[in-house]
Amino acid sequence: MVELKKITEENFVDAFNLKLGEGQEHFVSHPVRSLAQAYVYRDQCQPFGIYDGESMVGYVMVIYDYDVPEYDIWHMMIDESKQGRGYGSDALDRVIDFIRTKPFGNSNRVALTCNKDNSKALKLYHNKGFAETGTEYDDEVELALQLE
């Protein structure tokens, strides 16, 4: 089982060292960009390293959108050398558990966007109960989950 650990000054370089697979840069931003966004939105978001034991195997950020209100999952990625081992599925479960604690505000809506061509990620999100909302942004679709 994976664990989410907050990105801090002790582990942010590990996030920078994560690698996307060939062609995946069209699907998700690298943690370097995401951590810059986390700084700007620091009062409403939390970046996490996805860990297997002491090794960071991926990255994800949770952000709260006060305007909607909803929780958004941004930039989730698993290092290219660790893909296909269930880390993404386990990490998404941990992210949803974190959101259930309502750390930034009261909302049961969780949303994310996914590239239309990222069939593996779309399958994962559908398996976790996310459904398309009908909203599209260029080459991405929005999916949402209503927590109980």
Short mmCIF file of N, CA and C in Angstrom, two decimals:
data_model
loop_
_atom_site.label_atom_id
_atom_site.label_comp_id
_atom_site.label_asym_id
_atom_site.label_seq_id
_atom_site.Cartn_x
_atom_site.Cartn_y
_atom_site.Cartn_z
N MET A 1 0.84 -1.18 0.00
CA MET A 1 0.00 0.00 0.00
C MET A 1 0.88 1.24 0.00
N VAL A 2 0.50 2.22 -0.80
CA VAL A 2 1.26 3.46 -0.87
C VAL A 2 0.83 4.41 0.24
N GLU A 3 1.67 5.39 0.46
CA GLU A 3 1.41 6.41 1.46
C GLU A 3 1.65 7.77 0.81
N LEU A 4 0.83 8.76 1.17
CA LEU A 4 1.05 10.12 0.73
C LEU A 4 1.85 10.85 1.80
N LYS A 5 2.90 11.53 1.39
CA LYS A 5 3.69 12.35 2.30
C LYS A 5 3.76 13.76 1.73
N LYS A 6 3.50 14.74 2.58
CA LYS A 6 3.54 16.12 2.14
C LYS A 6 4.91 16.45 1.55
N ILE A 7 4.89 17.25 0.50
CA ILE A 7 6.14 17.74 -0.07
C ILE A 7 6.68 18.83 0.85
N THR A 8 7.93 18.66 1.25
CA THR A 8 8.59 19.59 2.16
C THR A 8 9.98 19.92 1.61
N GLU A 9 10.71 20.72 2.35
CA GLU A 9 12.07 21.03 1.92
C GLU A 9 12.97 19.80 1.95
N GLU A 10 12.56 18.76 2.69
CA GLU A 10 13.36 17.54 2.76
C GLU A 10 13.17 16.63 1.55
N ASN A 11 12.03 16.71 0.83
CA ASN A 11 11.80 15.73 -0.24
C ASN A 11 11.43 16.34 -1.59
N PHE A 12 11.42 17.66 -1.72
CA PHE A 12 10.98 18.24 -2.99
C PHE A 12 11.91 17.89 -4.15
N VAL A 13 13.20 17.71 -3.88
CA VAL A 13 14.13 17.34 -4.95
C VAL A 13 13.78 15.94 -5.48
N ASP A 14 13.30 15.04 -4.60
CA ASP A 14 12.87 13.72 -5.06
C ASP A 14 11.73 13.85 -6.07
N ALA A 15 10.83 14.81 -5.84
CA ALA A 15 9.74 15.05 -6.79
C ALA A 15 10.29 15.54 -8.12
N PHE A 16 11.30 16.40 -8.07
CA PHE A 16 11.92 16.91 -9.31
C PHE A 16 12.56 15.78 -10.11
N ASN A 17 13.01 14.73 -9.43
CA ASN A 17 13.69 13.63 -10.11
C ASN A 17 12.75 12.59 -10.70
N LEU A 18 11.45 12.71 -10.47
CA LEU A 18 10.50 11.78 -11.08
C LEU A 18 10.51 11.98 -12.59
N LYS A 19 10.31 10.91 -13.32
CA LYS A 19 10.35 10.95 -14.78
C LYS A 19 9.02 10.49 -15.37
N LEU A 20 8.58 11.21 -16.38
CA LEU A 20 7.42 10.79 -17.15
C LEU A 20 7.87 9.84 -18.25
N GLY A 21 7.00 8.93 -18.64
CA GLY A 21 7.30 8.04 -19.75
C GLY A 21 7.29 8.81 -21.06
N GLU A 22 7.90 8.24 -22.09
CA GLU A 22 7.94 8.90 -23.39
C GLU A 22 6.53 9.20 -23.88
N GLY A 23 6.30 10.44 -24.28
CA GLY A 23 5.00 10.87 -24.77
C GLY A 23 4.03 11.30 -23.69
N GLN A 24 4.35 11.05 -22.42
CA GLN A 24 3.41 11.38 -21.35
C GLN A 24 3.42 12.86 -20.97
N GLU A 25 4.39 13.61 -21.45
CA GLU A 25 4.42 15.04 -21.13
C GLU A 25 3.20 15.75 -21.73
N HIS A 26 2.50 15.11 -22.66
CA HIS A 26 1.26 15.67 -23.22
C HIS A 26 0.08 15.41 -22.29
N PHE A 27 0.25 14.50 -21.34
CA PHE A 27 -0.84 14.10 -20.45
C PHE A 27 -0.81 14.80 -19.09
N VAL A 28 0.38 15.09 -18.59
CA VAL A 28 0.49 15.64 -17.23
C VAL A 28 1.73 16.51 -17.13
N SER A 29 1.64 17.54 -16.31
CA SER A 29 2.79 18.41 -16.08
C SER A 29 3.75 17.75 -15.08
N HIS A 30 5.01 18.06 -15.24
CA HIS A 30 6.02 17.57 -14.31
C HIS A 30 5.85 18.27 -12.96
N PRO A 31 6.24 17.61 -11.86
CA PRO A 31 6.12 18.24 -10.53
C PRO A 31 6.78 19.60 -10.39
N VAL A 32 7.77 19.92 -11.19
CA VAL A 32 8.40 21.24 -11.09
C VAL A 32 7.35 22.33 -11.31
N ARG A 33 6.54 22.19 -12.35
CA ARG A 33 5.49 23.17 -12.62
C ARG A 33 4.44 23.15 -11.51
N SER A 34 4.05 21.97 -11.10
CA SER A 34 3.02 21.82 -10.09
C SER A 34 3.45 22.46 -8.77
N LEU A 35 4.68 22.30 -8.38
CA LEU A 35 5.15 22.87 -7.12
C LEU A 35 5.20 24.40 -7.19
N ALA A 36 5.44 24.95 -8.37
CA ALA A 36 5.35 26.40 -8.52
C ALA A 36 3.90 26.85 -8.30
N GLN A 37 2.94 26.10 -8.84
CA GLN A 37 1.53 26.41 -8.61
C GLN A 37 1.17 26.24 -7.14
N ALA A 38 1.73 25.22 -6.50
CA ALA A 38 1.45 24.98 -5.08
C ALA A 38 1.89 26.16 -4.23
N TYR A 39 2.99 26.79 -4.61
CA TYR A 39 3.45 27.97 -3.88
C TYR A 39 2.42 29.11 -4.02
N VAL A 40 1.94 29.32 -5.22
CA VAL A 40 0.98 30.39 -5.46
C VAL A 40 -0.32 30.14 -4.71
N TYR A 41 -0.79 28.88 -4.71
CA TYR A 41 -2.07 28.51 -4.09
C TYR A 41 -1.88 27.88 -2.71
N ARG A 42 -0.82 28.22 -2.01
CA ARG A 42 -0.43 27.53 -0.79
C ARG A 42 -1.48 27.51 0.32
N ASP A 43 -2.43 28.44 0.30
CA ASP A 43 -3.45 28.46 1.34
C ASP A 43 -4.64 27.54 1.02
N GLN A 44 -4.61 26.93 -0.16
CA GLN A 44 -5.74 26.08 -0.54
C GLN A 44 -5.30 24.80 -1.24
N CYS A 45 -4.06 24.40 -1.05
CA CYS A 45 -3.64 23.16 -1.71
C CYS A 45 -2.58 22.42 -0.89
N GLN A 46 -2.40 21.16 -1.27
CA GLN A 46 -1.37 20.34 -0.64
C GLN A 46 -0.75 19.42 -1.68
N PRO A 47 0.55 19.60 -1.97
CA PRO A 47 1.25 18.65 -2.85
C PRO A 47 1.76 17.47 -2.02
N PHE A 48 1.71 16.29 -2.63
CA PHE A 48 2.15 15.07 -1.97
C PHE A 48 3.12 14.29 -2.84
N GLY A 49 4.08 13.66 -2.19
CA GLY A 49 4.84 12.59 -2.81
C GLY A 49 4.07 11.30 -2.58
N ILE A 50 4.05 10.45 -3.57
CA ILE A 50 3.44 9.12 -3.44
C ILE A 50 4.59 8.17 -3.14
N TYR A 51 4.50 7.50 -1.99
CA TYR A 51 5.61 6.68 -1.51
C TYR A 51 5.27 5.21 -1.42
N ASP A 52 6.25 4.41 -1.74
CA ASP A 52 6.26 2.98 -1.44
C ASP A 52 7.43 2.81 -0.47
N GLY A 53 7.12 2.67 0.80
CA GLY A 53 8.17 2.65 1.82
C GLY A 53 8.85 4.00 1.87
N GLU A 54 10.16 4.00 1.70
CA GLU A 54 10.93 5.25 1.74
C GLU A 54 11.17 5.84 0.36
N SER A 55 10.66 5.20 -0.69
CA SER A 55 10.90 5.66 -2.06
C SER A 55 9.71 6.41 -2.63
N MET A 56 9.97 7.62 -3.14
CA MET A 56 8.93 8.37 -3.82
C MET A 56 8.75 7.76 -5.21
N VAL A 57 7.53 7.31 -5.49
CA VAL A 57 7.23 6.67 -6.78
C VAL A 57 6.33 7.54 -7.64
N GLY A 58 5.83 8.65 -7.07
CA GLY A 58 4.94 9.50 -7.84
C GLY A 58 4.65 10.80 -7.11
N TYR A 59 3.74 11.56 -7.69
CA TYR A 59 3.41 12.89 -7.21
C TYR A 59 1.94 13.19 -7.50
N VAL A 60 1.32 13.97 -6.62
CA VAL A 60 -0.05 14.43 -6.84
C VAL A 60 -0.27 15.69 -6.01
N MET A 61 -1.18 16.54 -6.46
CA MET A 61 -1.53 17.73 -5.69
C MET A 61 -3.05 17.81 -5.56
N VAL A 62 -3.50 18.15 -4.37
CA VAL A 62 -4.91 18.39 -4.09
C VAL A 62 -5.08 19.89 -3.88
N ILE A 63 -6.05 20.47 -4.56
CA ILE A 63 -6.32 21.90 -4.43
C ILE A 63 -7.81 22.11 -4.22
N TYR A 64 -8.15 23.09 -3.41
CA TYR A 64 -9.55 23.41 -3.14
C TYR A 64 -9.93 24.66 -3.92
N ASP A 65 -10.99 24.56 -4.70
CA ASP A 65 -11.50 25.68 -5.48
C ASP A 65 -12.67 26.30 -4.71
N TYR A 66 -12.42 27.43 -4.07
CA TYR A 66 -13.44 28.09 -3.26
C TYR A 66 -14.60 28.62 -4.10
N ASP A 67 -14.35 28.88 -5.38
CA ASP A 67 -15.39 29.45 -6.23
C ASP A 67 -16.49 28.46 -6.57
N VAL A 68 -16.18 27.17 -6.63
CA VAL A 68 -17.17 26.19 -7.09
C VAL A 68 -18.15 25.78 -5.98
N PRO A 69 -17.84 25.36 -4.82
CA PRO A 69 -16.59 24.84 -4.25
C PRO A 69 -16.42 23.34 -4.58
N GLU A 70 -15.15 22.95 -4.72
CA GLU A 70 -14.83 21.55 -4.99
C GLU A 70 -13.35 21.31 -4.72
N TYR A 71 -13.02 20.05 -4.56
CA TYR A 71 -11.62 19.63 -4.48
C TYR A 71 -11.19 19.18 -5.87
N ASP A 72 -10.00 19.58 -6.27
CA ASP A 72 -9.44 19.19 -7.56
C ASP A 72 -8.17 18.39 -7.36
N ILE A 73 -7.99 17.40 -8.19
CA ILE A 73 -6.77 16.60 -8.19
C ILE A 73 -5.96 17.04 -9.40
N TRP A 74 -4.75 17.51 -9.15
CA TRP A 74 -3.90 18.04 -10.21
C TRP A 74 -2.61 17.23 -10.33
N HIS A 75 -2.17 17.07 -11.56
CA HIS A 75 -0.82 16.60 -11.89
C HIS A 75 -0.43 15.24 -11.31
N MET A 76 -1.38 14.35 -11.15
CA MET A 76 -1.03 13.03 -10.61
C MET A 76 -0.18 12.28 -11.63
N MET A 77 0.95 11.78 -11.16
CA MET A 77 1.84 11.01 -12.04
C MET A 77 2.63 9.99 -11.24
N ILE A 78 2.95 8.90 -11.91
CA ILE A 78 3.80 7.85 -11.35
C ILE A 78 5.06 7.80 -12.21
N ASP A 79 6.21 7.69 -11.55
CA ASP A 79 7.48 7.62 -12.26
C ASP A 79 7.43 6.52 -13.31
N GLU A 80 8.04 6.79 -14.47
CA GLU A 80 7.99 5.84 -15.58
C GLU A 80 8.47 4.44 -15.19
N SER A 81 9.43 4.35 -14.28
CA SER A 81 9.98 3.04 -13.90
C SER A 81 9.06 2.28 -12.95
N LYS A 82 8.03 2.94 -12.44
CA LYS A 82 7.14 2.31 -11.45
C LYS A 82 5.72 2.12 -11.97
N GLN A 83 5.47 2.49 -13.22
CA GLN A 83 4.12 2.40 -13.76
C GLN A 83 3.70 0.95 -13.97
N GLY A 84 2.39 0.72 -13.91
CA GLY A 84 1.84 -0.62 -14.16
C GLY A 84 1.86 -1.53 -12.95
N ARG A 85 2.11 -0.98 -11.76
CA ARG A 85 2.21 -1.78 -10.54
C ARG A 85 1.09 -1.50 -9.53
N GLY A 86 0.10 -0.69 -9.94
CA GLY A 86 -1.01 -0.38 -9.05
C GLY A 86 -0.81 0.84 -8.17
N TYR A 87 0.33 1.52 -8.32
CA TYR A 87 0.58 2.69 -7.49
C TYR A 87 -0.45 3.80 -7.73
N GLY A 88 -0.82 4.02 -8.98
CA GLY A 88 -1.79 5.07 -9.29
C GLY A 88 -3.13 4.82 -8.63
N SER A 89 -3.59 3.58 -8.69
CA SER A 89 -4.87 3.22 -8.08
C SER A 89 -4.83 3.40 -6.57
N ASP A 90 -3.78 2.89 -5.95
CA ASP A 90 -3.65 3.03 -4.49
C ASP A 90 -3.52 4.51 -4.09
N ALA A 91 -2.75 5.27 -4.86
CA ALA A 91 -2.57 6.69 -4.55
C ALA A 91 -3.89 7.44 -4.67
N LEU A 92 -4.68 7.12 -5.68
CA LEU A 92 -5.97 7.79 -5.83
C LEU A 92 -6.88 7.50 -4.65
N ASP A 93 -6.84 6.28 -4.15
CA ASP A 93 -7.61 5.94 -2.94
C ASP A 93 -7.16 6.80 -1.75
N ARG A 94 -5.84 6.96 -1.58
CA ARG A 94 -5.32 7.77 -0.47
C ARG A 94 -5.71 9.24 -0.64
N VAL A 95 -5.68 9.73 -1.88
CA VAL A 95 -6.06 11.12 -2.15
C VAL A 95 -7.53 11.34 -1.77
N ILE A 96 -8.38 10.42 -2.16
CA ILE A 96 -9.81 10.54 -1.83
C ILE A 96 -10.01 10.48 -0.32
N ASP A 97 -9.26 9.61 0.36
CA ASP A 97 -9.33 9.56 1.83
C ASP A 97 -8.95 10.91 2.43
N PHE A 98 -7.89 11.54 1.90
CA PHE A 98 -7.47 12.86 2.37
C PHE A 98 -8.57 13.89 2.15
N ILE A 99 -9.17 13.89 0.97
CA ILE A 99 -10.22 14.86 0.66
C ILE A 99 -11.43 14.67 1.56
N ARG A 100 -11.73 13.44 1.93
CA ARG A 100 -12.87 13.18 2.83
C ARG A 100 -12.72 13.90 4.17
N THR A 101 -11.50 14.23 4.57
CA THR A 101 -11.28 14.96 5.83
C THR A 101 -11.60 16.44 5.69
N LYS A 102 -11.87 16.88 4.45
CA LYS A 102 -12.22 18.27 4.14
C LYS A 102 -11.20 19.26 4.73
N PRO A 103 -9.93 19.11 4.33
CA PRO A 103 -8.88 19.93 4.94
C PRO A 103 -8.95 21.42 4.61
N PHE A 104 -9.62 21.80 3.52
CA PHE A 104 -9.65 23.21 3.13
C PHE A 104 -11.05 23.81 3.10
N GLY A 105 -12.07 22.96 3.05
CA GLY A 105 -13.43 23.49 2.97
C GLY A 105 -14.43 22.36 2.82
N ASN A 106 -15.69 22.72 2.93
CA ASN A 106 -16.77 21.74 2.94
C ASN A 106 -17.30 21.51 1.53
N SER A 107 -16.88 20.44 0.91
CA SER A 107 -17.40 20.04 -0.39
C SER A 107 -17.25 18.53 -0.53
N ASN A 108 -18.22 17.92 -1.18
CA ASN A 108 -18.16 16.49 -1.47
C ASN A 108 -17.87 16.23 -2.94
N ARG A 109 -17.59 17.28 -3.69
CA ARG A 109 -17.31 17.13 -5.11
C ARG A 109 -15.80 17.10 -5.33
N VAL A 110 -15.36 16.10 -6.09
CA VAL A 110 -13.95 15.97 -6.44
C VAL A 110 -13.88 15.97 -7.96
N ALA A 111 -13.04 16.81 -8.53
CA ALA A 111 -12.93 16.90 -9.98
C ALA A 111 -11.47 16.82 -10.42
N LEU A 112 -11.28 16.44 -11.66
CA LEU A 112 -9.97 16.41 -12.28
C LEU A 112 -10.16 16.49 -13.77
N THR A 113 -9.09 16.76 -14.48
CA THR A 113 -9.14 16.70 -15.94
C THR A 113 -8.16 15.64 -16.41
N CYS A 114 -8.46 15.09 -17.57
CA CYS A 114 -7.61 14.03 -18.13
C CYS A 114 -7.58 14.20 -19.64
N ASN A 115 -6.42 14.02 -20.21
CA ASN A 115 -6.27 14.06 -21.65
C ASN A 115 -7.14 12.98 -22.27
N LYS A 116 -7.85 13.33 -23.33
CA LYS A 116 -8.76 12.40 -24.00
C LYS A 116 -8.04 11.15 -24.51
N ASP A 117 -6.75 11.27 -24.80
CA ASP A 117 -5.99 10.15 -25.35
C ASP A 117 -5.32 9.29 -24.28
N ASN A 118 -5.45 9.65 -23.02
CA ASN A 118 -4.80 8.92 -21.93
C ASN A 118 -5.75 7.81 -21.45
N SER A 119 -5.86 6.76 -22.24
CA SER A 119 -6.84 5.70 -21.98
C SER A 119 -6.59 4.98 -20.65
N LYS A 120 -5.34 4.81 -20.26
CA LYS A 120 -5.06 4.14 -18.98
C LYS A 120 -5.56 4.95 -17.80
N ALA A 121 -5.31 6.25 -17.83
CA ALA A 121 -5.78 7.10 -16.74
C ALA A 121 -7.30 7.18 -16.73
N LEU A 122 -7.91 7.32 -17.89
CA LEU A 122 -9.37 7.38 -17.96
C LEU A 122 -9.99 6.11 -17.38
N LYS A 123 -9.40 4.98 -17.70
CA LYS A 123 -9.92 3.71 -17.17
C LYS A 123 -9.80 3.70 -15.64
N LEU A 124 -8.67 4.14 -15.11
CA LEU A 124 -8.48 4.20 -13.66
C LEU A 124 -9.55 5.09 -13.02
N TYR A 125 -9.75 6.28 -13.56
CA TYR A 125 -10.71 7.21 -12.98
C TYR A 125 -12.14 6.65 -13.05
N HIS A 126 -12.49 6.04 -14.16
CA HIS A 126 -13.82 5.43 -14.27
C HIS A 126 -13.98 4.31 -13.25
N ASN A 127 -12.96 3.50 -13.05
CA ASN A 127 -13.02 2.40 -12.08
C ASN A 127 -13.19 2.91 -10.65
N LYS A 128 -12.76 4.13 -10.39
CA LYS A 128 -12.90 4.72 -9.05
C LYS A 128 -14.20 5.50 -8.89
N GLY A 129 -15.03 5.52 -9.94
CA GLY A 129 -16.34 6.17 -9.84
C GLY A 129 -16.42 7.55 -10.45
N PHE A 130 -15.34 8.05 -11.03
CA PHE A 130 -15.39 9.35 -11.69
C PHE A 130 -16.15 9.22 -13.01
N ALA A 131 -16.87 10.27 -13.37
CA ALA A 131 -17.63 10.28 -14.62
C ALA A 131 -17.42 11.62 -15.32
N GLU A 132 -17.46 11.60 -16.65
CA GLU A 132 -17.33 12.83 -17.41
C GLU A 132 -18.47 13.78 -17.07
N THR A 133 -18.14 15.06 -16.98
CA THR A 133 -19.14 16.08 -16.67
C THR A 133 -19.71 16.72 -17.93
N GLY A 134 -19.06 16.49 -19.06
CA GLY A 134 -19.46 17.14 -20.31
C GLY A 134 -18.63 18.38 -20.60
N THR A 135 -17.82 18.81 -19.65
CA THR A 135 -16.95 19.97 -19.84
C THR A 135 -15.63 19.51 -20.44
N GLU A 136 -15.17 20.22 -21.46
CA GLU A 136 -13.90 19.91 -22.10
C GLU A 136 -13.04 21.16 -22.17
N TYR A 137 -11.74 20.95 -22.05
CA TYR A 137 -10.76 22.01 -22.16
C TYR A 137 -9.72 21.56 -23.18
N ASP A 138 -9.77 22.11 -24.39
CA ASP A 138 -8.86 21.72 -25.46
C ASP A 138 -8.86 20.19 -25.62
N ASP A 139 -7.77 19.53 -25.23
CA ASP A 139 -7.68 18.08 -25.42
C ASP A 139 -7.96 17.30 -24.13
N GLU A 140 -8.57 17.96 -23.14
CA GLU A 140 -8.86 17.30 -21.86
C GLU A 140 -10.36 17.29 -21.57
N VAL A 141 -10.77 16.26 -20.85
CA VAL A 141 -12.15 16.17 -20.38
C VAL A 141 -12.13 16.30 -18.86
N GLU A 142 -13.21 16.86 -18.32
CA GLU A 142 -13.35 16.94 -16.88
C GLU A 142 -14.14 15.74 -16.40
N LEU A 143 -13.67 15.17 -15.29
CA LEU A 143 -14.37 14.07 -14.63
C LEU A 143 -14.62 14.48 -13.19
N ALA A 144 -15.71 13.99 -12.62
CA ALA A 144 -16.03 14.35 -11.24
C ALA A 144 -16.56 13.13 -10.49
N LEU A 145 -16.39 13.20 -9.20
CA LEU A 145 -16.85 12.17 -8.27
C LEU A 145 -17.58 12.87 -7.14
N GLN A 146 -18.73 12.37 -6.78
CA GLN A 146 -19.47 12.91 -5.64
C GLN A 146 -19.25 11.98 -4.46
N LEU A 147 -18.63 12.50 -3.40
CA LEU A 147 -18.38 11.69 -2.21
C LEU A 147 -19.67 11.58 -1.40
N GLU A 148 -19.80 10.48 -0.72
CA GLU A 148 -21.00 10.27 0.11
C GLU A 148 -20.77 10.77 1.50
#
